[in-house]
Short mmCIF file of C-alpha atoms and ligand atoms in Angstrom, two decimals:
data_model
loop_
_atom_site.label_atom_id
_atom_site.label_comp_id
_atom_site.label_asym_id
_atom_site.label_seq_id
_atom_site.Cartn_x
_atom_site.Cartn_y
_atom_site.Cartn_z
CA MET A 8 0.06 0.00 -0.07
CA LEU A 9 1.46 3.33 -0.79
CA GLN A 10 0.79 6.69 1.39
CA GLY A 11 -2.53 6.99 -0.46
CA ALA A 12 -4.85 4.63 1.28
CA ALA A 13 -5.20 4.43 5.00
CA ALA A 14 -7.98 3.19 7.34
CA LEU A 15 -11.38 4.62 8.12
CA ASP A 16 -11.52 8.25 9.73
CA ALA A 17 -12.14 7.72 13.50
CA THR A 18 -12.88 11.30 14.38
CA PRO A 19 -15.96 11.11 16.38
CA LEU A 20 -18.87 13.16 14.76
CA ASP A 21 -19.12 15.61 17.81
CA GLN A 22 -15.37 16.43 17.51
CA ALA A 23 -15.43 17.12 13.48
CA LYS A 24 -14.91 20.58 12.27
CA PRO A 25 -18.36 22.40 11.14
CA TYR A 26 -19.51 22.00 7.60
CA SER A 27 -19.24 25.53 7.09
CA GLU A 28 -15.49 25.43 7.33
CA ILE A 29 -14.87 23.07 4.28
CA PRO A 30 -12.79 25.11 2.05
CA GLY A 31 -13.85 26.01 -1.33
CA PRO A 32 -14.78 28.79 -3.51
CA SER A 33 -17.68 31.29 -2.83
CA ARG A 34 -20.93 30.71 -4.80
CA PHE A 35 -20.45 33.74 -6.82
CA ASN A 36 -16.61 32.90 -7.42
CA PHE A 37 -17.79 29.53 -8.15
CA ILE A 38 -20.38 30.80 -11.02
CA ARG A 39 -17.98 33.31 -12.13
CA SER A 40 -15.40 30.77 -12.79
CA PHE A 41 -17.71 29.41 -15.92
CA LEU A 42 -18.38 32.79 -17.30
CA PRO A 43 -16.15 34.24 -20.03
CA GLY A 44 -12.75 34.92 -18.70
CA GLY A 45 -13.36 32.80 -15.74
CA ARG A 46 -10.88 30.33 -14.12
CA TYR A 47 -12.70 27.28 -15.47
CA ILE A 48 -14.23 28.40 -18.65
CA ASN A 49 -13.75 25.54 -21.41
CA LYS A 50 -11.56 23.62 -18.63
CA PRO A 51 -12.21 19.96 -18.66
CA VAL A 52 -13.62 18.91 -15.19
CA HIS A 53 -10.43 16.70 -14.32
CA GLU A 54 -8.12 19.71 -14.58
CA MET A 55 -10.98 21.88 -12.43
CA PHE A 56 -10.76 19.15 -9.74
CA LEU A 57 -6.87 19.25 -9.68
CA ASP A 58 -6.73 22.93 -9.58
CA MET A 59 -9.21 22.91 -6.57
CA ASN A 60 -7.43 20.14 -4.99
CA LYS A 61 -4.23 22.13 -5.17
CA ARG A 62 -5.92 25.46 -3.96
CA PHE A 63 -8.15 23.77 -1.36
CA GLY A 64 -6.96 20.41 -0.31
CA ASP A 65 -8.13 17.05 -0.26
CA ILE A 66 -11.51 18.01 0.50
CA PHE A 67 -13.47 20.92 -1.08
CA ARG A 68 -16.96 22.43 -1.46
CA MET A 69 -18.58 23.22 -4.79
CA PRO A 70 -21.32 25.35 -3.73
CA GLY A 71 -24.99 24.91 -4.94
CA VAL A 72 -24.14 23.05 -8.21
CA ALA A 73 -27.74 22.94 -9.66
CA GLY A 74 -29.37 23.82 -6.40
CA ARG A 75 -27.04 21.57 -3.97
CA ASP A 76 -23.69 21.75 -2.92
CA ILE A 77 -21.41 18.83 -3.79
CA VAL A 78 -18.60 18.15 -1.51
CA VAL A 79 -15.35 16.61 -3.58
CA SER A 80 -13.18 14.22 -1.80
CA MET A 81 -9.77 13.30 -3.00
CA ASN A 82 -8.85 11.54 0.21
CA PRO A 83 -9.10 7.77 -0.08
CA VAL A 84 -9.82 7.29 3.35
CA ASP A 85 -13.29 9.05 2.72
CA TYR A 86 -14.17 6.89 0.00
CA GLU A 87 -14.37 3.93 2.25
CA THR A 88 -16.52 6.18 4.84
CA THR A 89 -18.80 7.44 2.12
CA PHE A 90 -19.83 3.80 0.81
CA ARG A 91 -20.05 2.41 4.21
CA HIS A 92 -22.77 4.84 5.02
CA GLU A 93 -24.52 4.86 1.78
CA GLY A 94 -27.62 3.00 3.28
CA GLN A 95 -30.04 0.53 1.94
CA PHE A 96 -30.89 2.37 -1.27
CA PRO A 97 -27.84 4.18 -2.35
CA TYR A 98 -28.69 7.79 -3.76
CA ARG A 99 -26.76 8.83 -7.01
CA ARG A 100 -27.97 12.55 -7.71
CA SER A 101 -29.05 12.30 -11.44
CA PHE A 102 -29.19 14.86 -13.99
CA GLU A 103 -32.05 17.24 -13.47
CA THR A 104 -32.47 17.56 -17.32
CA MET A 105 -33.28 13.88 -17.50
CA ASP A 106 -35.59 13.66 -14.67
CA TYR A 107 -37.44 16.41 -16.19
CA PHE A 108 -37.48 14.20 -19.62
CA LYS A 109 -38.54 11.26 -17.83
CA ARG A 110 -41.24 12.48 -15.46
CA VAL A 111 -42.92 15.46 -17.42
CA HIS A 112 -41.64 15.52 -21.21
CA ARG A 113 -42.19 11.61 -21.90
CA ARG A 114 -44.64 10.74 -19.06
CA ASP A 115 -46.16 8.75 -21.75
CA ILE A 116 -43.48 6.05 -21.76
CA PHE A 117 -42.13 6.24 -18.23
CA ASP A 118 -45.36 6.78 -16.49
CA GLY A 119 -43.80 8.09 -13.18
CA ALA A 120 -40.72 5.17 -13.35
CA ASP A 121 -37.33 7.03 -13.16
CA GLY A 122 -35.44 3.31 -13.77
CA LEU A 123 -31.97 2.52 -12.72
CA THR A 124 -29.87 5.55 -13.83
CA SER A 125 -31.91 8.40 -12.65
CA GLY A 126 -34.17 6.57 -9.94
CA ASN A 127 -33.60 6.59 -6.26
CA GLY A 128 -35.13 5.12 -3.00
CA PRO A 129 -37.26 2.13 -2.69
CA ALA A 130 -38.69 2.13 -6.22
CA TRP A 131 -34.80 2.04 -7.41
CA GLY A 132 -34.15 -0.80 -4.68
CA LYS A 133 -37.26 -2.90 -6.48
CA LEU A 134 -36.03 -2.34 -9.70
CA ARG A 135 -32.66 -3.03 -9.39
CA THR A 136 -33.35 -6.49 -7.27
CA ALA A 137 -35.63 -7.62 -10.17
CA VAL A 138 -33.03 -7.02 -13.06
CA ASN A 139 -29.87 -8.04 -10.86
CA PRO A 140 -30.37 -11.56 -11.76
CA ILE A 141 -31.08 -10.96 -15.13
CA LEU A 142 -28.32 -8.74 -16.26
CA LEU A 143 -25.50 -10.02 -13.86
CA GLN A 144 -25.97 -13.58 -13.69
CA PRO A 145 -23.08 -15.12 -15.43
CA ARG A 146 -25.19 -17.84 -16.91
CA ASN A 147 -27.24 -15.31 -18.77
CA ALA A 148 -24.43 -14.44 -20.87
CA LYS A 149 -25.20 -17.56 -22.86
CA LEU A 150 -28.52 -15.33 -23.92
CA TYR A 151 -26.57 -12.78 -25.48
CA VAL A 152 -22.73 -14.20 -26.60
CA ASN A 153 -23.69 -15.28 -30.01
CA ASN A 154 -25.25 -11.68 -30.86
CA ILE A 155 -22.13 -10.08 -29.65
CA LEU A 156 -19.96 -12.41 -31.46
CA GLN A 157 -21.94 -11.65 -34.61
CA VAL A 158 -21.74 -8.24 -34.37
CA ASN A 159 -18.12 -8.32 -33.49
CA ASP A 160 -17.43 -10.40 -36.94
CA GLU A 161 -19.15 -7.49 -38.82
CA PHE A 162 -17.00 -4.91 -37.12
CA LEU A 163 -13.82 -7.00 -38.54
CA GLU A 164 -15.45 -6.97 -41.94
CA ARG A 165 -16.12 -3.26 -41.87
CA ILE A 166 -12.34 -2.61 -40.66
CA ARG A 167 -11.38 -4.36 -44.00
CA ALA A 168 -13.60 -2.67 -46.05
CA ILE A 169 -12.50 0.79 -44.85
CA ARG A 170 -8.70 0.30 -44.42
CA ASP A 171 -6.57 2.28 -46.75
CA PRO A 172 -4.64 -0.14 -48.83
CA LYS A 173 -1.77 1.68 -48.72
CA THR A 174 -1.35 2.83 -45.28
CA GLN A 175 -3.53 0.19 -43.66
CA GLU A 176 -5.00 3.10 -41.67
CA MET A 177 -8.46 3.66 -40.53
CA PRO A 178 -10.25 6.91 -41.69
CA ALA A 179 -10.32 9.86 -39.35
CA ASP A 180 -13.65 9.39 -37.93
CA PHE A 181 -12.86 5.70 -37.32
CA VAL A 182 -14.16 6.31 -33.57
CA GLU A 183 -17.81 6.53 -35.37
CA GLU A 184 -17.16 2.65 -36.15
CA ILE A 185 -16.49 2.06 -32.75
CA ARG A 186 -19.59 3.95 -31.49
CA ARG A 187 -21.70 1.81 -34.00
CA LEU A 188 -19.89 -1.19 -32.86
CA VAL A 189 -21.18 -0.37 -29.19
CA LEU A 190 -24.43 0.47 -29.95
CA GLU A 191 -25.36 -2.45 -32.18
CA SER A 192 -23.93 -4.73 -29.65
CA ILE A 193 -26.06 -3.35 -26.70
CA CYS A 194 -29.16 -3.25 -28.80
CA SER A 195 -28.64 -6.76 -29.70
CA VAL A 196 -28.59 -7.58 -25.99
CA ALA A 197 -31.14 -5.21 -24.57
CA LEU A 198 -33.80 -4.95 -27.73
CA ASN A 199 -32.84 -8.40 -29.22
CA THR A 200 -32.80 -6.64 -32.36
CA ARG A 201 -30.05 -6.37 -35.11
CA LEU A 202 -30.13 -2.99 -36.47
CA GLY A 203 -27.51 -3.44 -39.04
CA LEU A 204 -25.51 -0.24 -38.28
CA LEU A 205 -22.30 -1.37 -39.09
CA ALA A 206 -23.55 -3.16 -42.33
CA GLU A 207 -26.87 -2.87 -44.27
CA ASN A 208 -28.11 -0.14 -42.62
CA ARG A 209 -25.46 1.86 -42.02
CA GLU A 210 -26.58 4.70 -44.24
CA SER A 211 -30.06 4.91 -42.94
CA GLU A 212 -31.71 7.86 -41.62
CA GLU A 213 -32.66 6.28 -38.37
CA ALA A 214 -28.95 5.25 -37.85
CA LYS A 215 -27.66 8.69 -38.38
CA GLN A 216 -30.46 10.17 -36.04
CA MET A 217 -29.50 7.92 -33.30
CA ILE A 218 -25.75 8.39 -33.37
CA LYS A 219 -26.07 12.27 -33.42
CA ALA A 220 -28.50 12.20 -30.74
CA LEU A 221 -26.31 10.15 -28.44
CA ALA A 222 -23.48 12.57 -28.74
CA ASN A 223 -25.83 15.70 -28.25
CA ILE A 224 -27.07 13.87 -24.93
CA VAL A 225 -23.22 13.38 -23.69
CA GLU A 226 -22.48 16.97 -24.58
CA LEU A 227 -25.49 18.66 -23.51
CA SER A 228 -26.65 17.08 -20.33
CA PHE A 229 -23.46 18.11 -18.48
CA GLN A 230 -23.35 21.90 -19.59
CA LEU A 231 -26.83 21.89 -18.71
CA ASP A 232 -26.63 20.41 -15.28
CA LEU A 233 -23.65 21.87 -13.88
CA MET A 234 -25.22 25.36 -14.67
CA PRO A 235 -27.81 27.10 -12.76
CA PRO A 236 -31.13 25.38 -14.24
CA ILE A 237 -32.10 28.64 -16.37
CA TRP A 238 -33.81 26.33 -18.59
CA LYS A 239 -36.42 25.94 -15.77
CA TYR A 240 -37.48 29.34 -16.44
CA LEU A 241 -36.38 30.57 -19.84
CA PRO A 242 -36.60 28.74 -23.21
CA VAL A 243 -33.11 27.73 -23.71
CA PRO A 244 -32.08 26.39 -27.28
CA MET A 245 -29.41 23.85 -25.98
CA PHE A 246 -32.18 22.38 -23.76
CA LYS A 247 -34.48 22.12 -26.50
CA THR A 248 -31.83 20.18 -28.52
CA LEU A 249 -31.40 17.90 -25.61
CA MET A 250 -34.81 16.95 -25.06
CA ARG A 251 -35.34 16.28 -28.89
CA SER A 252 -32.14 14.04 -28.88
CA LEU A 253 -33.38 12.04 -25.62
CA ASP A 254 -36.95 11.89 -27.63
CA THR A 255 -35.05 10.23 -30.86
CA ILE A 256 -33.44 7.40 -28.40
CA ALA A 257 -36.63 6.98 -26.07
CA ASP A 258 -38.73 6.43 -29.39
CA PHE A 259 -36.25 4.52 -31.00
CA CYS A 260 -36.05 2.00 -28.11
CA TYR A 261 -39.76 2.19 -27.37
CA ASN A 262 -40.61 1.20 -31.14
CA HIS A 263 -38.01 -1.63 -31.50
CA ILE A 264 -38.97 -2.80 -27.96
CA GLN A 265 -42.75 -3.02 -28.81
CA GLN A 266 -41.80 -4.90 -32.17
CA ALA A 267 -39.68 -7.21 -30.50
CA LEU A 268 -42.28 -7.92 -27.91
CA LYS A 269 -44.73 -8.65 -30.38
CA ARG A 270 -42.35 -11.19 -31.96
CA ILE A 271 -41.93 -12.77 -28.91
CA GLU A 272 -45.68 -13.07 -28.24
CA GLU A 273 -46.24 -14.43 -31.69
CA ASP A 274 -43.66 -16.94 -31.34
CA ALA A 275 -44.87 -18.12 -28.04
CA ARG A 276 -48.76 -18.15 -29.44
CA ASP A 277 -47.42 -20.40 -32.47
CA GLY A 278 -45.34 -22.69 -30.27
CA ARG A 279 -42.04 -21.43 -31.52
CA LEU A 280 -40.89 -20.44 -27.80
CA SER A 281 -41.43 -21.85 -24.70
CA THR A 282 -43.42 -19.90 -22.14
CA GLU A 283 -41.80 -21.46 -19.10
CA PRO A 284 -40.11 -19.49 -17.01
CA GLY A 285 -36.19 -20.23 -16.91
CA MET A 286 -36.58 -21.14 -20.87
CA GLU A 287 -36.24 -17.65 -22.10
CA THR A 288 -33.88 -16.98 -25.21
CA SER A 289 -33.25 -13.61 -24.37
CA ILE A 290 -32.52 -11.03 -21.85
CA LEU A 291 -35.35 -9.00 -23.22
CA GLU A 292 -37.88 -11.86 -22.82
CA LYS A 293 -36.55 -11.95 -19.42
CA LEU A 294 -37.35 -8.51 -18.56
CA ALA A 295 -40.77 -8.57 -20.39
CA ARG A 296 -41.56 -11.48 -18.12
CA SER A 297 -41.50 -9.42 -15.11
CA ASN A 298 -43.39 -6.48 -16.72
CA ARG A 299 -43.25 -4.98 -20.07
CA GLN A 300 -42.87 -1.29 -19.02
CA THR A 301 -39.57 -2.81 -17.15
CA ALA A 302 -38.37 -3.97 -20.41
CA VAL A 303 -38.53 -1.01 -22.02
CA ILE A 304 -37.29 1.34 -19.01
CA ILE A 305 -34.30 -1.03 -18.70
CA ALA A 306 -33.41 -1.17 -22.46
CA LEU A 307 -33.28 2.89 -22.31
CA ASP A 308 -31.17 2.59 -19.57
CA LEU A 309 -28.81 0.41 -21.12
CA LEU A 310 -28.31 2.69 -23.93
CA PHE A 311 -28.33 5.97 -22.05
CA ALA A 312 -25.69 4.44 -19.68
CA GLY A 313 -23.47 1.91 -21.67
CA VAL A 314 -22.64 3.41 -25.08
CA ASP A 315 -20.42 6.39 -24.22
CA PRO A 316 -18.26 4.69 -21.49
CA THR A 317 -17.79 1.50 -23.52
CA LEU A 318 -16.80 3.61 -26.47
CA VAL A 319 -14.07 5.53 -24.51
CA SER A 320 -12.93 2.38 -22.85
CA LEU A 321 -12.43 0.30 -25.81
CA THR A 322 -10.87 3.12 -27.44
CA GLY A 323 -8.35 3.65 -24.47
CA ILE A 324 -7.35 0.10 -24.43
CA LEU A 325 -6.59 -0.24 -28.03
CA LEU A 326 -4.53 2.93 -28.14
CA SER A 327 -2.62 1.52 -25.41
CA LEU A 328 -2.11 -1.84 -27.04
CA ALA A 329 -1.16 -0.08 -30.32
CA LYS A 330 1.50 2.17 -28.29
CA ASN A 331 2.97 -0.73 -26.22
CA PRO A 332 3.97 -3.66 -28.72
CA ALA A 333 5.50 -5.77 -26.12
CA GLN A 334 2.22 -5.85 -24.39
CA GLN A 335 0.31 -6.44 -27.66
CA ALA A 336 2.75 -9.23 -28.48
CA ARG A 337 2.40 -10.93 -24.97
CA LEU A 338 -1.38 -10.59 -25.21
CA LEU A 339 -1.36 -12.23 -28.84
CA GLU A 340 0.60 -14.88 -27.17
CA GLU A 341 -2.24 -15.60 -24.68
CA ILE A 342 -4.82 -15.28 -27.39
CA ARG A 343 -3.15 -17.66 -29.73
CA GLY A 344 -3.30 -20.30 -26.90
CA VAL A 345 -7.15 -20.28 -26.96
CA LEU A 346 -7.63 -19.09 -30.42
CA PRO A 347 -5.15 -20.98 -32.77
CA GLU A 348 -6.61 -19.63 -36.36
CA LYS A 349 -7.79 -16.12 -36.79
CA ASN A 350 -10.98 -17.21 -37.09
CA SER A 351 -11.08 -19.82 -34.28
CA PRO A 352 -14.45 -19.53 -32.39
CA LEU A 353 -14.38 -17.43 -29.15
CA THR A 354 -16.70 -19.16 -26.45
CA ILE A 355 -17.36 -18.31 -22.84
CA GLU A 356 -15.33 -21.58 -21.92
CA ASN A 357 -12.35 -20.48 -23.80
CA MET A 358 -12.46 -16.85 -22.65
CA LYS A 359 -12.13 -18.11 -19.13
CA HIS A 360 -8.39 -18.73 -19.78
CA LEU A 361 -7.22 -15.21 -20.77
CA PRO A 362 -5.74 -13.71 -17.73
CA TYR A 363 -3.57 -11.25 -19.62
CA LEU A 364 -6.40 -9.98 -21.62
CA ARG A 365 -8.16 -9.25 -18.43
CA ALA A 366 -5.27 -7.38 -17.13
CA CYS A 367 -4.86 -5.27 -20.21
CA ILE A 368 -8.48 -4.26 -19.95
CA LYS A 369 -8.14 -3.34 -16.53
CA GLU A 370 -5.05 -1.56 -17.17
CA GLY A 371 -6.66 0.57 -20.05
CA ILE A 372 -9.68 1.30 -17.99
CA ARG A 373 -7.39 2.62 -15.48
CA MET A 374 -5.49 5.03 -17.76
CA TYR A 375 -8.64 6.33 -19.56
CA PRO A 376 -11.32 6.60 -17.00
CA ILE A 377 -14.78 7.78 -18.29
CA GLY A 378 -14.89 10.33 -15.38
CA PRO A 379 -13.71 11.68 -12.10
CA GLY A 380 -15.59 8.77 -9.82
CA THR A 381 -19.27 8.32 -8.81
CA LEU A 382 -21.36 10.40 -6.30
CA ARG A 383 -23.51 9.44 -3.62
CA ARG A 384 -26.07 11.49 -1.24
CA LEU A 385 -25.72 10.11 1.94
CA PRO A 386 -28.65 9.60 4.63
CA VAL A 387 -26.59 10.57 7.61
CA ASP A 388 -24.06 12.90 8.79
CA VAL A 389 -20.43 11.62 8.41
CA VAL A 390 -16.96 12.54 9.18
CA LEU A 391 -14.73 13.06 5.90
CA SER A 392 -11.32 14.58 6.32
CA GLY A 393 -11.83 15.94 9.59
CA TYR A 394 -15.14 17.59 8.56
CA ARG A 395 -18.73 16.85 9.67
CA VAL A 396 -20.49 16.46 6.24
CA ILE A 397 -24.35 16.97 6.74
CA ALA A 398 -26.87 14.17 5.69
CA GLY A 399 -28.40 15.05 2.10
CA THR A 400 -24.86 16.69 0.89
CA ASP A 401 -23.61 15.36 -2.55
CA VAL A 402 -20.03 13.52 -1.93
CA ALA A 403 -18.04 13.18 -5.36
CA MET A 404 -15.19 10.89 -5.03
CA GLY A 405 -12.07 11.37 -7.31
CA SER A 406 -10.42 8.21 -7.18
CA ASN A 407 -10.50 7.58 -11.05
CA TYR A 408 -8.06 10.99 -11.42
CA GLN A 409 -5.93 9.63 -8.85
CA MET A 410 -5.33 5.99 -10.35
CA SER A 411 -4.96 7.37 -13.85
CA ASN A 412 -2.73 10.57 -12.74
CA MET A 413 -1.26 10.38 -9.33
CA GLU A 414 2.12 8.42 -9.00
CA GLN A 415 1.71 8.51 -5.28
CA PHE A 416 -1.00 6.05 -5.77
CA VAL A 417 0.27 3.90 -8.88
CA PRO A 418 3.61 3.27 -9.61
CA ARG A 419 4.84 4.40 -13.45
CA VAL A 420 1.33 5.63 -13.15
CA ARG A 421 1.18 6.78 -16.91
CA ASP A 422 2.70 3.65 -18.30
CA PHE A 423 0.58 0.94 -19.82
CA LEU A 424 1.61 -2.04 -17.42
CA PRO A 425 -0.90 -4.69 -17.43
CA GLU A 426 1.52 -7.03 -15.45
CA ARG A 427 0.46 -4.94 -12.06
CA TRP A 428 -2.91 -6.75 -12.15
CA LEU A 429 -1.45 -10.46 -12.59
CA ARG A 430 -0.67 -10.25 -8.59
CA ASP A 431 2.31 -12.51 -9.10
CA GLU A 432 5.53 -11.77 -7.06
CA SER A 433 7.58 -10.67 -10.09
CA HIS A 434 5.49 -7.49 -10.26
CA ALA A 435 4.90 -6.54 -6.70
CA GLU A 436 6.62 -3.24 -7.07
CA LEU A 437 4.24 -1.87 -9.75
CA VAL A 438 0.57 -2.70 -7.52
CA GLY A 439 0.81 0.36 -5.59
CA ASP A 440 -2.79 1.13 -4.55
CA THR A 441 -4.43 -1.02 -7.47
CA ALA A 442 -5.06 -3.44 -4.60
CA THR A 443 -6.70 -1.40 -2.12
CA PRO A 444 -10.16 -1.46 -1.70
CA PHE A 445 -12.20 1.67 -2.43
CA MET A 446 -9.47 2.95 -4.80
CA TYR A 447 -10.06 1.19 -8.19
CA LEU A 448 -13.60 1.81 -8.66
CA PRO A 449 -14.40 2.33 -12.59
CA PHE A 450 -17.59 0.54 -12.24
CA GLY A 451 -18.54 2.03 -9.10
CA PHE A 452 -19.20 0.23 -5.94
CA GLY A 453 -22.06 -1.97 -3.92
CA PRO A 454 -25.35 -2.29 -4.87
CA ARG A 455 -25.38 0.76 -7.01
CA SER A 456 -22.39 -0.18 -9.03
CA CYS A 457 -22.68 -0.62 -12.79
CA ALA A 458 -25.46 -2.79 -13.92
CA GLY A 459 -24.18 -3.37 -17.26
CA LYS A 460 -20.78 -4.93 -15.71
CA ARG A 461 -21.20 -8.36 -17.16
CA ILE A 462 -22.08 -7.26 -20.38
CA VAL A 463 -19.20 -4.48 -20.70
CA ASP A 464 -16.76 -7.46 -19.76
CA LEU A 465 -18.03 -9.63 -22.70
CA MET A 466 -18.07 -6.98 -25.51
CA LEU A 467 -14.63 -5.65 -24.35
CA GLU A 468 -13.19 -9.33 -24.04
CA THR A 469 -14.58 -10.17 -27.36
CA ALA A 470 -13.78 -6.86 -29.05
CA VAL A 471 -9.99 -6.92 -27.98
CA ALA A 472 -9.25 -10.52 -28.33
CA ARG A 473 -10.52 -10.71 -31.85
CA LEU A 474 -8.93 -7.58 -33.19
CA VAL A 475 -5.49 -8.60 -31.51
CA ARG A 476 -5.81 -12.16 -33.16
CA ASN A 477 -6.59 -10.66 -36.50
CA PHE A 478 -4.50 -7.65 -36.79
CA ASP A 479 -1.25 -6.15 -35.64
CA ILE A 480 -2.54 -2.70 -34.13
CA GLY A 481 -0.72 0.29 -34.65
CA PHE A 482 -0.93 4.23 -34.25
CA ASP A 483 1.56 6.52 -35.58
CA TYR A 484 0.21 9.77 -33.86
CA PRO A 485 0.54 11.81 -30.44
CA ILE A 486 -1.82 10.60 -27.97
CA GLU A 487 -1.35 13.46 -25.30
CA ASN A 488 -4.80 14.92 -26.28
CA ALA A 489 -6.59 11.62 -27.12
CA PHE A 490 -9.55 12.54 -25.28
CA LYS A 491 -11.28 15.63 -24.07
CA GLN A 492 -12.62 15.77 -20.46
CA LYS A 493 -15.80 17.41 -19.88
CA PHE A 494 -17.71 15.71 -17.04
CA PHE A 495 -17.40 12.52 -19.13
CA VAL A 496 -14.61 11.73 -21.11
CA ALA A 497 -14.89 12.01 -24.97
CA PRO A 498 -12.70 11.11 -28.00
CA ASN A 499 -10.85 14.08 -29.21
CA ILE A 500 -8.49 13.14 -31.84
CA PRO A 501 -8.98 11.33 -35.31
CA PHE A 502 -8.44 7.70 -34.14
CA LYS A 503 -6.64 6.33 -37.64
CA PHE A 504 -5.43 2.93 -36.12
CA LYS A 505 -3.51 0.96 -38.24
CA PHE A 506 -4.84 -2.47 -38.65
CA VAL A 507 -2.36 -4.72 -40.38
CA GLU A 508 -3.58 -8.13 -41.17
CA ARG A 509 -1.71 -10.90 -39.51
CA THR A 510 -0.52 -13.52 -41.80
CA MET A 511 -0.94 -16.38 -39.41
C1 HEM B 625 -16.49 0.32 -19.60
C2 HEM B 625 -17.63 0.74 -19.84
C3 HEM B 625 -18.67 1.23 -18.59
C4 HEM B 625 -18.17 1.70 -17.46
C5 HEM B 625 -16.86 2.17 -17.09
C6 HEM B 625 -19.29 1.93 -16.54
C7 HEM B 625 -19.35 2.82 -15.53
C8 HEM B 625 -20.34 2.80 -14.51
C9 HEM B 625 -20.28 3.49 -13.25
C10 HEM B 625 -18.98 3.99 -12.71
C11 HEM B 625 -21.58 3.43 -12.87
C12 HEM B 625 -22.05 4.38 -11.35
C13 HEM B 625 -21.70 3.13 -10.41
C14 HEM B 625 -21.81 3.75 -8.93
O1 HEM B 625 -22.57 4.70 -8.84
O2 HEM B 625 -21.50 3.04 -8.03
C15 HEM B 625 -22.50 2.97 -13.74
C16 HEM B 625 -23.80 2.84 -13.81
C17 HEM B 625 -24.36 2.02 -14.65
N1 HEM B 625 -24.23 1.58 -15.82
FE1 HEM B 625 -22.19 1.37 -16.45
N2 HEM B 625 -20.22 1.49 -16.87
C18 HEM B 625 -19.93 0.92 -18.43
C19 HEM B 625 -20.64 0.47 -19.28
C20 HEM B 625 -22.17 0.07 -19.27
C21 HEM B 625 -22.78 -0.72 -20.19
C22 HEM B 625 -22.25 -1.50 -21.48
C23 HEM B 625 -24.18 -0.81 -19.49
C24 HEM B 625 -25.24 -1.40 -20.34
C25 HEM B 625 -25.34 -2.41 -21.14
C26 HEM B 625 -24.29 0.10 -18.26
C27 HEM B 625 -25.06 0.32 -17.50
C28 HEM B 625 -25.11 1.21 -16.19
C29 HEM B 625 -26.42 1.21 -15.50
C30 HEM B 625 -27.76 0.58 -15.84
C31 HEM B 625 -26.06 1.87 -14.56
C32 HEM B 625 -26.96 2.66 -13.39
C33 HEM B 625 -26.80 1.48 -12.14
C34 HEM B 625 -27.89 1.93 -11.01
O3 HEM B 625 -27.50 2.96 -10.52
O4 HEM B 625 -28.25 0.78 -10.40
N3 HEM B 625 -22.86 0.54 -17.96
N4 HEM B 625 -21.49 2.55 -14.70
#
């Protein structure tokens, strides 16, 4: 363990310093810093966090962000305290614009239900309990592994079709192909539907609108939610664009789900499908069996929450492998062990024997996290870094930035070294706080952690294994500004990967 991590803060509540003394900018100065000429105007959020960390210390207060303070901790001791006090229904602040969309704008679809990503309290607990066994049980992976593999085949074909024959490089907008891969994969799981985004329907108006809408949502929800909510009182064009983009996705999911459910019902009626519980052939069918509305809401959640993080993670992992040929060679050797031929089938069984692949994925996600960390609104007062943080305050944790940027937590922090995850004696000096509980939390923690974890694992393992088995992956450009960081991270350069065909 390095100096970063330590034991739980033992200061009793009545001896803690008062909440009002937590350092931070005044509300006025904080708002001013986002206005023209301000300190944080157009700055990525991680720079703002690191700057405030320098100015105010390990804990600081961002006053009244969208009506409520956010206390940011960059002290690992506080992470454990926060998660240990999160209560039965861990509360994560959602985007106010998303709440408005679900509760007011599209009440016709949501009918008062907030879903997983933005719901809280007992209603969230009930939904999460219902979907956990469906989404997270390893044995359910057999319901979607074939879909994911099929989509992957199309992705490899697409790469071969668009590759520059001279340079072997991808076009500048290759990240859009990765977006399509992820979107198609998630839709194949959540909607049990193939959309053809990588193949026959790639030019369809629907595909283009979906892609545009997803990009708008990521960009605009953050901007609107960090600023004072003027959209509640005035017609703000950005807000209208956001609602229209959310409409596009919601209608798309809703229509596809209606069609998929109709197909399932017809198949069951005509005897092509078993109506017995436990005999379902898709995630959607399992969800629909509990409740049709649940199926729609969960599918929307999976799309909203899943596409961008997976896109960023996969791009980061590929970039890391491209820039680190020795690690790529070691990974290839491991993959060859289970896939002797370029087109040997990948199965749930043989995927179990790829520890270095999993280490590469973990390391890539460490180096390119999707955001600072997660948030919790605590039901009780707690002591964080010696201050009494009152119940109802939103606490943000910055562990992802520490793990990706700060040498005091991870040795050779900006080097891609999957070996540190293998936990064998020979690489003990590389482990640092990667082995400390509550430090490496890219998927969050506890009952509120990522509901798509199994699906992501399968998507990433399949994509990386098959790409590395088929191609020598290269990238001949600088990568310092590969991603821009607003609240969530987004691709920022032309990802002209080189995919040179392996001869054997
Ligand atoms: C590498 C890709 C991904 C990363 C790094 C990631 C990370 C996260 C994180 C940090 C959270 C919040 C956890 C917390 O507050 O403790 C979360 C929540 C969630 N994620 Fe993911 N995620 C990824 C991909 C996906 C995918 C592909 C899906 C869907 C198929 C998905 C579905 C969800 C859902 C539904 C939630 C909300 C869970 C809840 O609040 O109950 N995620 N994810």
